């Protein structure tokens, strides 16, 4: 095995959280290396540059790693989950493919045990993260409209995305019902910003933004971190974290770009592999001293997997909408975010109002929903469906349940022979009731907006893009994996900064919170460096 020169800080994973923690720690001038199993993505390779942009969203830029099966992907056994995983493995991680929808969690999300008697409170509150949300908004470049009554006051870095036809029509429907809606916070530049060109509303965001308007971390945090001499080593897949005789992390074993096995010694190890990659790595790092996996004395590594079940509500309109022209999501509603027990469930959800699909997706969707038949009616039906839909998805708070797990599959392995993860996930009764409620209210909204017909579906089967809870934070080592500032209770120089440390999932997309947490943990590491391992 090749031995590599030791480093002060080793970060595993170059996605949303790995980038933020690297940037923040760079000012310490410590020797920092990030190992990433994937590669840099060249923006000229993005499907947006080619005519087959939509079909490539089902191929090499697809969202499901099992179907995409690129060299950087590892297989995931998801046979026992109705919701399939979506991710991206490469510099930027999930932010390469994400929609850039960038809400913050609410203050109530940190106190669900106190407020609603379910799950657990977080060991920190909204005010702890507030300054880090603000730094992150500036680093990512967040377009927003200040004054949203659903949130504590916050500043907008730049003007919001335009409403477009879809936003205007759906907003009118919401006004008729008197329900909350607002311009969504989006990590999409509406002005030229920090070397990034502004959004030109082409609408290919989910397959990567060739314009550079969407804030993926390869073009935000990583550019600054590398200027501050952080090294990113790509095509390097970590197999396990090693420990020394004192039970401290001593580094990692990884396979480099040529497939050679290497040992990278490090003083501090930071895991940023997401809610599935992180428990996989910790469980694969079992040793005689840590037989149940590293940092797992609580037995909670891999438990409490939360995925955010999604409902989809699509309206069919007589008039043309603005279809796929522009970012997918421009407005949201948090009318049903906080608990109201008369609805029959606790906690709540956000509606993300979405534009219609491009021509290929519209055709596929229309055919599977039997709205576009073959034969002489085909063209007429296609004209009626394409560019004539708008609607919303409901993103439902998923409460932690220990039987929803990431474990190591006994058979499945990745290209390097490293055991692959298996997920087991079931939708709870609370989530099912919340989904049904959201479909019914969403139908009312679309009818109020003028839709002549509405189609609903829940859960959306391929919407497992929020991966949370599998190495939760807390003050009690028996009930949590990391402490209130992200350090493993068991291994004092091991930190986790990705979505796996969430205690509860909230009813919003997680990336703004994941990155705020990573910045907060980095600050704690800096402040406590002198006596970090006491
Ligand atoms: C299609 C899609 C749409 C989305 N839309 C939104 C949205 O609108 N808003 C939002 O907030 N979120 C969205 N998300 C989710 C968002 O991308 C994630 O929340 C975010 O990227 C998670 O950050 P992370 O740091 O936890 O992990 P990731 O960004 O997933 O990064 C983990 C990195 O670790 C690397 N890695 C894993 N294991 C190893 C290993 N053993 N060795 C080396 N490297 C390893 C991976 O290759 C990856 O690059 C979306 C995701 C997808 C896929
Ligand atoms: S719509 Fe805007 S953010 Fe989306 S891909 Fe086009 S330029 Fe990028």
mmCIF file of N, CA, C and O and ligand atoms in Angstrom, residues 12-18 35-38 63 72 74 86-103 206 236-239 272-275 277-278 280-281 329 352 418 465-467 497-500 509-512 514, ligand 1:
data_model
loop_
_atom_site.group_PDB
_atom_site.id
_atom_site.type_symbol
_atom_site.label_atom_id
_atom_site.label_comp_id
_atom_site.label_asym_id
_atom_site.label_seq_id
_atom_site.Cartn_x
_atom_site.Cartn_y
_atom_site.Cartn_z
ATOM 1 N N UNK A 12 -13.531 14.092 3.415
ATOM 2 C CA UNK A 12 -13.961 13.052 2.467
ATOM 3 C C UNK A 12 -15.278 13.500 1.846
ATOM 4 O O UNK A 12 -16.280 13.638 2.539
ATOM 5 N N UNK A 13 -15.269 13.753 0.539
ATOM 6 C CA UNK A 13 -16.464 14.208 -0.173
ATOM 7 C C UNK A 13 -16.387 15.685 -0.497
ATOM 8 O O UNK A 13 -16.178 16.519 0.379
ATOM 9 N N UNK A 14 -16.549 16.024 -1.785
ATOM 10 C CA UNK A 14 -16.413 17.419 -2.247
ATOM 11 C C UNK A 14 -17.744 18.009 -2.665
ATOM 12 O O UNK A 14 -17.827 18.797 -3.586
ATOM 13 N N UNK A 15 -18.838 17.608 -1.971
ATOM 14 C CA UNK A 15 -20.161 18.106 -2.340
ATOM 15 C C UNK A 15 -20.506 19.408 -1.654
ATOM 16 O O UNK A 15 -19.639 20.275 -1.455
ATOM 17 N N UNK A 16 -21.779 19.553 -1.274
ATOM 18 C CA UNK A 16 -22.246 20.814 -0.675
ATOM 19 C C UNK A 16 -21.529 21.111 0.634
ATOM 20 O O UNK A 16 -21.027 22.224 0.851
ATOM 21 N N UNK A 17 -21.476 20.132 1.521
ATOM 22 C CA UNK A 17 -20.915 20.397 2.853
ATOM 23 C C UNK A 17 -19.392 20.334 2.850
ATOM 24 O O UNK A 17 -18.733 21.127 3.543
ATOM 25 N N UNK A 18 -18.808 19.402 2.085
ATOM 26 C CA UNK A 18 -17.345 19.289 2.037
ATOM 27 C C UNK A 18 -16.712 20.583 1.550
ATOM 28 O O UNK A 18 -15.681 21.036 2.064
ATOM 29 N N UNK A 35 -10.592 14.307 -0.477
ATOM 30 C CA UNK A 35 -10.638 13.153 -1.387
ATOM 31 C C UNK A 35 -12.059 12.996 -1.909
ATOM 32 O O UNK A 35 -13.011 12.925 -1.123
ATOM 33 N N UNK A 36 -12.190 12.975 -3.221
ATOM 34 C CA UNK A 36 -13.515 12.887 -3.851
ATOM 35 C C UNK A 36 -13.501 11.737 -4.856
ATOM 36 O O UNK A 36 -12.613 11.678 -5.711
ATOM 37 N N UNK A 37 -14.502 10.850 -4.779
ATOM 38 C CA UNK A 37 -14.512 9.681 -5.664
ATOM 39 C C UNK A 37 -14.807 10.048 -7.119
ATOM 40 O O UNK A 37 -14.418 9.334 -8.029
ATOM 41 N N UNK A 38 -15.495 11.155 -7.335
ATOM 42 C CA UNK A 38 -15.822 11.558 -8.704
ATOM 43 C C UNK A 38 -14.814 12.558 -9.239
ATOM 44 O O UNK A 38 -13.745 12.759 -8.683
ATOM 45 N N UNK A 63 -30.514 11.218 -12.523
ATOM 46 C CA UNK A 63 -30.403 11.493 -11.089
ATOM 47 C C UNK A 63 -30.226 10.234 -10.255
ATOM 48 O O UNK A 63 -29.793 10.313 -9.120
ATOM 49 N N UNK A 72 -17.891 7.050 -11.234
ATOM 50 C CA UNK A 72 -17.846 7.600 -9.873
ATOM 51 C C UNK A 72 -18.968 7.075 -8.990
ATOM 52 O O UNK A 72 -18.938 7.258 -7.776
ATOM 53 N N UNK A 74 -21.532 4.601 -6.937
ATOM 54 C CA UNK A 74 -21.560 3.292 -6.269
ATOM 55 C C UNK A 74 -23.010 2.814 -6.276
ATOM 56 O O UNK A 74 -23.934 3.619 -6.208
ATOM 57 N N UNK A 86 -31.585 9.772 -5.293
ATOM 58 C CA UNK A 86 -31.043 10.651 -6.343
ATOM 59 C C UNK A 86 -29.816 11.343 -5.767
ATOM 60 O O UNK A 86 -29.853 11.848 -4.644
ATOM 61 N N UNK A 87 -28.709 11.345 -6.523
ATOM 62 C CA UNK A 87 -27.501 12.019 -6.038
ATOM 63 C C UNK A 87 -26.599 12.350 -7.220
ATOM 64 O O UNK A 87 -26.939 12.061 -8.371
ATOM 65 N N UNK A 88 -25.456 12.963 -6.939
ATOM 66 C CA UNK A 88 -24.419 13.085 -7.953
ATOM 67 C C UNK A 88 -23.072 12.947 -7.266
ATOM 68 O O UNK A 88 -22.837 13.548 -6.221
ATOM 69 N N UNK A 89 -22.189 12.142 -7.851
ATOM 70 C CA UNK A 89 -20.880 11.900 -7.262
ATOM 71 C C UNK A 89 -19.808 12.563 -8.118
ATOM 72 O O UNK A 89 -19.502 12.124 -9.216
ATOM 73 N N UNK A 90 -19.263 13.634 -7.588
ATOM 74 C CA UNK A 90 -18.249 14.400 -8.302
ATOM 75 C C UNK A 90 -18.032 15.683 -7.533
ATOM 76 O O UNK A 90 -18.744 15.938 -6.545
ATOM 77 N N UNK A 91 -17.089 16.515 -7.969
ATOM 78 C CA UNK A 91 -16.860 17.778 -7.261
ATOM 79 C C UNK A 91 -18.139 18.625 -7.411
ATOM 80 O O UNK A 91 -18.597 18.862 -8.526
ATOM 81 N N UNK A 92 -18.679 19.050 -6.296
ATOM 82 C CA UNK A 92 -19.981 19.729 -6.301
ATOM 83 C C UNK A 92 -21.072 18.832 -5.721
ATOM 84 O O UNK A 92 -22.093 19.314 -5.259
ATOM 85 N N UNK A 93 -20.862 17.516 -5.780
ATOM 86 C CA UNK A 93 -21.839 16.567 -5.234
ATOM 87 C C UNK A 93 -23.230 16.830 -5.808
ATOM 88 O O UNK A 93 -23.392 17.173 -6.990
ATOM 89 N N UNK A 94 -24.221 16.723 -4.963
ATOM 90 C CA UNK A 94 -25.605 16.893 -5.398
ATOM 91 C C UNK A 94 -25.896 18.268 -5.974
ATOM 92 O O UNK A 94 -26.871 18.428 -6.728
ATOM 93 N N UNK A 95 -25.063 19.268 -5.675
ATOM 94 C CA UNK A 95 -25.370 20.618 -6.182
ATOM 95 C C UNK A 95 -25.176 20.720 -7.697
ATOM 96 O O UNK A 95 -25.635 21.677 -8.311
ATOM 97 N N UNK A 96 -24.499 19.738 -8.300
ATOM 98 C CA UNK A 96 -24.383 19.751 -9.771
ATOM 99 C C UNK A 96 -25.767 19.563 -10.400
ATOM 100 O O UNK A 96 -26.103 20.212 -11.387
ATOM 101 N N UNK A 97 -26.571 18.704 -9.790
ATOM 102 C CA UNK A 97 -27.885 18.396 -10.377
ATOM 103 C C UNK A 97 -29.046 19.057 -9.653
ATOM 104 O O UNK A 97 -30.184 18.963 -10.117
ATOM 105 N N UNK A 98 -28.789 19.715 -8.523
ATOM 106 C CA UNK A 98 -29.944 20.187 -7.750
ATOM 107 C C UNK A 98 -30.658 21.331 -8.465
ATOM 108 O O UNK A 98 -30.149 21.916 -9.422
ATOM 109 N N UNK A 99 -31.887 21.624 -7.935
ATOM 110 C CA UNK A 99 -32.672 22.681 -8.563
ATOM 111 C C UNK A 99 -32.282 24.063 -8.038
ATOM 112 O O UNK A 99 -32.757 25.072 -8.560
ATOM 113 N N UNK A 100 -31.468 24.093 -7.003
ATOM 114 C CA UNK A 100 -31.040 25.374 -6.440
ATOM 115 C C UNK A 100 -32.112 26.043 -5.593
ATOM 116 O O UNK A 100 -31.995 27.213 -5.234
ATOM 117 N N UNK A 101 -33.147 25.294 -5.263
ATOM 118 C CA UNK A 101 -34.187 25.818 -4.375
ATOM 119 C C UNK A 101 -33.561 25.893 -2.986
ATOM 120 O O UNK A 101 -33.030 24.903 -2.502
ATOM 121 N N UNK A 102 -33.638 27.052 -2.323
ATOM 122 C CA UNK A 102 -32.708 27.253 -1.212
ATOM 123 C C UNK A 102 -33.358 27.784 0.074
ATOM 124 O O UNK A 102 -32.884 28.757 0.668
ATOM 125 N N UNK A 103 -34.442 27.150 0.523
ATOM 126 C CA UNK A 103 -35.076 27.630 1.754
ATOM 127 C C UNK A 103 -34.244 27.317 2.989
ATOM 128 O O UNK A 103 -33.411 26.420 2.985
ATOM 129 N N UNK A 206 -31.606 21.130 -13.877
ATOM 130 C CA UNK A 206 -31.433 19.833 -13.202
ATOM 131 C C UNK A 206 -30.288 19.025 -13.813
ATOM 132 O O UNK A 206 -29.714 18.163 -13.163
ATOM 133 N N UNK A 236 -10.687 9.596 -6.224
ATOM 134 C CA UNK A 236 -10.106 8.912 -5.062
ATOM 135 C C UNK A 236 -11.232 8.453 -4.155
ATOM 136 O O UNK A 236 -11.897 9.283 -3.530
ATOM 137 N N UNK A 237 -11.456 7.163 -4.128
ATOM 138 C CA UNK A 237 -12.592 6.635 -3.347
ATOM 139 C C UNK A 237 -12.090 6.059 -2.028
ATOM 140 O O UNK A 237 -11.244 5.174 -2.004
ATOM 141 N N UNK A 238 -12.637 6.591 -0.935
ATOM 142 C CA UNK A 238 -12.215 6.147 0.396
ATOM 143 C C UNK A 238 -12.935 4.845 0.745
ATOM 144 O O UNK A 238 -14.161 4.752 0.641
ATOM 145 N N UNK A 239 -12.120 3.871 1.190
ATOM 146 C CA UNK A 239 -12.701 2.571 1.570
ATOM 147 C C UNK A 239 -13.043 2.546 3.057
ATOM 148 O O UNK A 239 -14.079 2.070 3.468
ATOM 149 N N UNK A 272 -17.955 14.014 4.787
ATOM 150 C CA UNK A 272 -18.955 14.851 4.093
ATOM 151 C C UNK A 272 -19.505 14.080 2.897
ATOM 152 O O UNK A 272 -19.556 14.581 1.783
ATOM 153 N N UNK A 273 -19.918 12.834 3.135
ATOM 154 C CA UNK A 273 -20.274 11.918 2.030
ATOM 155 C C UNK A 273 -21.764 11.788 1.804
ATOM 156 O O UNK A 273 -22.205 10.974 1.005
ATOM 157 N N UNK A 274 -22.568 12.515 2.514
ATOM 158 C CA UNK A 274 -24.046 12.583 2.499
ATOM 159 C C UNK A 274 -24.702 11.482 3.334
ATOM 160 O O UNK A 274 -24.028 10.587 3.838
ATOM 161 N N UNK A 275 -26.031 11.584 3.442
ATOM 162 C CA UNK A 275 -26.779 10.734 4.374
ATOM 163 C C UNK A 275 -26.726 9.248 4.078
ATOM 164 O O UNK A 275 -27.123 8.430 4.914
ATOM 165 N N UNK A 277 -23.729 7.940 1.911
ATOM 166 C CA UNK A 277 -22.290 7.669 1.811
ATOM 167 C C UNK A 277 -21.597 7.688 3.169
ATOM 168 O O UNK A 277 -20.655 6.903 3.402
ATOM 169 N N UNK A 278 -22.061 8.554 4.070
ATOM 170 C CA UNK A 278 -21.400 8.646 5.377
ATOM 171 C C UNK A 278 -21.644 7.407 6.246
ATOM 172 O O UNK A 278 -20.673 6.795 6.720
ATOM 173 N N UNK A 280 -22.419 4.530 5.234
ATOM 174 C CA UNK A 280 -21.752 3.417 4.537
ATOM 175 C C UNK A 280 -20.281 3.368 4.931
ATOM 176 O O UNK A 280 -19.742 2.313 5.278
ATOM 177 N N UNK A 281 -19.616 4.529 4.887
ATOM 178 C CA UNK A 281 -18.179 4.584 5.187
ATOM 179 C C UNK A 281 -17.911 4.222 6.651
ATOM 180 O O UNK A 281 -16.974 3.471 6.956
ATOM 181 N N UNK A 329 -38.282 26.129 -10.303
ATOM 182 C CA UNK A 329 -39.095 26.571 -9.162
ATOM 183 C C UNK A 329 -38.878 28.065 -8.942
ATOM 184 O O UNK A 329 -37.740 28.517 -8.810
ATOM 185 N N UNK A 352 -43.650 23.716 -3.409
ATOM 186 C CA UNK A 352 -42.760 24.362 -4.380
ATOM 187 C C UNK A 352 -43.554 24.422 -5.685
ATOM 188 O O UNK A 352 -43.930 23.382 -6.235
ATOM 189 N N UNK A 418 -15.693 -2.430 -2.826
ATOM 190 C CA UNK A 418 -16.086 -1.963 -1.491
ATOM 191 C C UNK A 418 -17.578 -2.258 -1.301
ATOM 192 O O UNK A 418 -18.391 -1.938 -2.188
ATOM 193 N N UNK A 465 -33.901 12.660 -3.027
ATOM 194 C CA UNK A 465 -32.724 13.517 -3.200
ATOM 195 C C UNK A 465 -32.308 14.205 -1.920
ATOM 196 O O UNK A 465 -31.325 14.934 -1.908
ATOM 197 N N UNK A 466 -33.071 14.050 -0.839
ATOM 198 C CA UNK A 466 -32.684 14.655 0.440
ATOM 199 C C UNK A 466 -32.365 13.520 1.403
ATOM 200 O O UNK A 466 -33.258 12.773 1.796
ATOM 201 N N UNK A 467 -31.108 13.397 1.770
ATOM 202 C CA UNK A 467 -30.627 12.213 2.495
ATOM 203 C C UNK A 467 -30.174 12.655 3.882
ATOM 204 O O UNK A 467 -29.143 13.306 4.021
ATOM 205 N N UNK A 497 -20.177 16.482 8.733
ATOM 206 C CA UNK A 497 -20.743 17.797 8.408
ATOM 207 C C UNK A 497 -21.895 17.739 7.402
ATOM 208 O O UNK A 497 -22.422 18.776 7.033
ATOM 209 N N UNK A 498 -22.260 16.541 6.932
ATOM 210 C CA UNK A 498 -23.282 16.505 5.867
ATOM 211 C C UNK A 498 -24.679 16.293 6.439
ATOM 212 O O UNK A 498 -24.882 16.348 7.652
ATOM 213 N N UNK A 499 -25.642 16.006 5.554
ATOM 214 C CA UNK A 499 -27.041 15.890 5.953
ATOM 215 C C UNK A 499 -27.316 14.757 6.933
ATOM 216 O O UNK A 499 -28.399 14.704 7.520
ATOM 217 N N UNK A 500 -26.362 13.853 7.141
ATOM 218 C CA UNK A 500 -26.647 12.751 8.057
ATOM 219 C C UNK A 500 -26.760 13.221 9.501
ATOM 220 O O UNK A 500 -27.322 12.507 10.323
ATOM 221 N N UNK A 509 -36.227 21.846 1.571
ATOM 222 C CA UNK A 509 -34.996 21.271 1.009
ATOM 223 C C UNK A 509 -33.827 21.589 1.949
ATOM 224 O O UNK A 509 -33.753 22.683 2.501
ATOM 225 N N UNK A 510 -32.887 20.665 2.080
ATOM 226 C CA UNK A 510 -31.933 20.787 3.197
ATOM 227 C C UNK A 510 -30.613 21.506 2.928
ATOM 228 O O UNK A 510 -29.848 21.762 3.863
ATOM 229 N N UNK A 511 -30.287 21.839 1.678
ATOM 230 C CA UNK A 511 -28.883 22.184 1.403
ATOM 231 C C UNK A 511 -28.420 23.465 2.092
ATOM 232 O O UNK A 511 -27.287 23.539 2.583
ATOM 233 N N UNK A 512 -29.279 24.478 2.173
ATOM 234 C CA UNK A 512 -28.874 25.700 2.873
ATOM 235 C C UNK A 512 -28.514 25.367 4.329
ATOM 236 O O UNK A 512 -27.524 25.878 4.874
ATOM 237 N N UNK A 514 -27.632 22.313 5.529
ATOM 238 C CA UNK A 514 -26.430 21.461 5.544
ATOM 239 C C UNK A 514 -25.179 22.340 5.503
ATOM 240 O O UNK A 514 -24.229 22.156 6.278
HETATM 241 C C1 LIG B 1 -31.891 16.065 -8.765
HETATM 242 C C2 LIG B 1 -31.628 16.723 -7.435
HETATM 243 C C3 LIG B 1 -32.305 17.908 -7.116
HETATM 244 C C4 LIG B 1 -32.066 18.527 -5.877
HETATM 245 N N1 LIG B 1 -32.661 19.741 -5.624
HETATM 246 C C5 LIG B 1 -32.382 20.376 -4.452
HETATM 247 C C6 LIG B 1 -32.873 21.694 -4.214
HETATM 248 O O1 LIG B 1 -33.517 22.307 -5.060
HETATM 249 N N2 LIG B 1 -32.595 22.267 -3.014
HETATM 250 C C7 LIG B 1 -31.867 21.622 -2.040
HETATM 251 O O2 LIG B 1 -31.672 22.185 -0.949
HETATM 252 N N3 LIG B 1 -31.337 20.388 -2.280
HETATM 253 C C8 LIG B 1 -31.566 19.763 -3.449
HETATM 254 N N4 LIG B 1 -31.003 18.542 -3.697
HETATM 255 C C9 LIG B 1 -30.216 17.896 -2.624
HETATM 256 C C10 LIG B 1 -28.799 18.431 -2.530
HETATM 257 O O3 LIG B 1 -28.096 18.144 -3.691
HETATM 258 C C11 LIG B 1 -28.148 17.771 -1.317
HETATM 259 O O4 LIG B 1 -28.906 18.116 -0.163
HETATM 260 C C12 LIG B 1 -26.728 18.198 -1.057
HETATM 261 O O5 LIG B 1 -25.915 18.099 -2.183
HETATM 262 C C13 LIG B 1 -26.173 17.299 0.054
HETATM 263 O O6 LIG B 1 -24.918 17.772 0.434
HETATM 264 P P1 LIG B 1 -23.889 16.796 1.158
HETATM 265 O O7 LIG B 1 -22.663 17.567 1.390
HETATM 266 O O8 LIG B 1 -24.584 16.184 2.328
HETATM 267 O O9 LIG B 1 -23.618 15.604 0.121
HETATM 268 P P2 LIG B 1 -23.313 15.576 -1.445
HETATM 269 O O10 LIG B 1 -23.503 16.913 -2.057
HETATM 270 O O11 LIG B 1 -24.087 14.432 -1.984
HETATM 271 O O12 LIG B 1 -21.759 15.269 -1.508
HETATM 272 C C14 LIG B 1 -21.208 14.039 -1.098
HETATM 273 C C15 LIG B 1 -19.931 13.808 -1.900
HETATM 274 O O13 LIG B 1 -19.178 12.777 -1.253
HETATM 275 C C16 LIG B 1 -18.588 11.956 -2.240
HETATM 276 N N5 LIG B 1 -18.317 10.648 -1.631
HETATM 277 C C17 LIG B 1 -19.211 9.811 -1.071
HETATM 278 N N6 LIG B 1 -18.605 8.707 -0.615
HETATM 279 C C18 LIG B 1 -17.279 8.856 -0.890
HETATM 280 C C19 LIG B 1 -16.142 8.030 -0.651
HETATM 281 N N7 LIG B 1 -16.244 6.851 -0.034
HETATM 282 N N8 LIG B 1 -14.930 8.480 -1.072
HETATM 283 C C20 LIG B 1 -14.806 9.691 -1.698
HETATM 284 N N9 LIG B 1 -15.869 10.496 -1.966
HETATM 285 C C21 LIG B 1 -17.089 10.078 -1.540
HETATM 286 C C22 LIG B 1 -19.621 11.908 -3.346
HETATM 287 O O14 LIG B 1 -19.032 11.553 -4.578
HETATM 288 C C23 LIG B 1 -20.184 13.335 -3.321
HETATM 289 O O15 LIG B 1 -19.525 14.182 -4.242
HETATM 290 C C24 LIG B 1 -31.180 17.920 -4.933
HETATM 291 C C25 LIG B 1 -30.483 16.751 -5.281
HETATM 292 C C26 LIG B 1 -30.700 16.157 -6.513
HETATM 293 C C27 LIG B 1 -29.920 14.906 -6.845
#
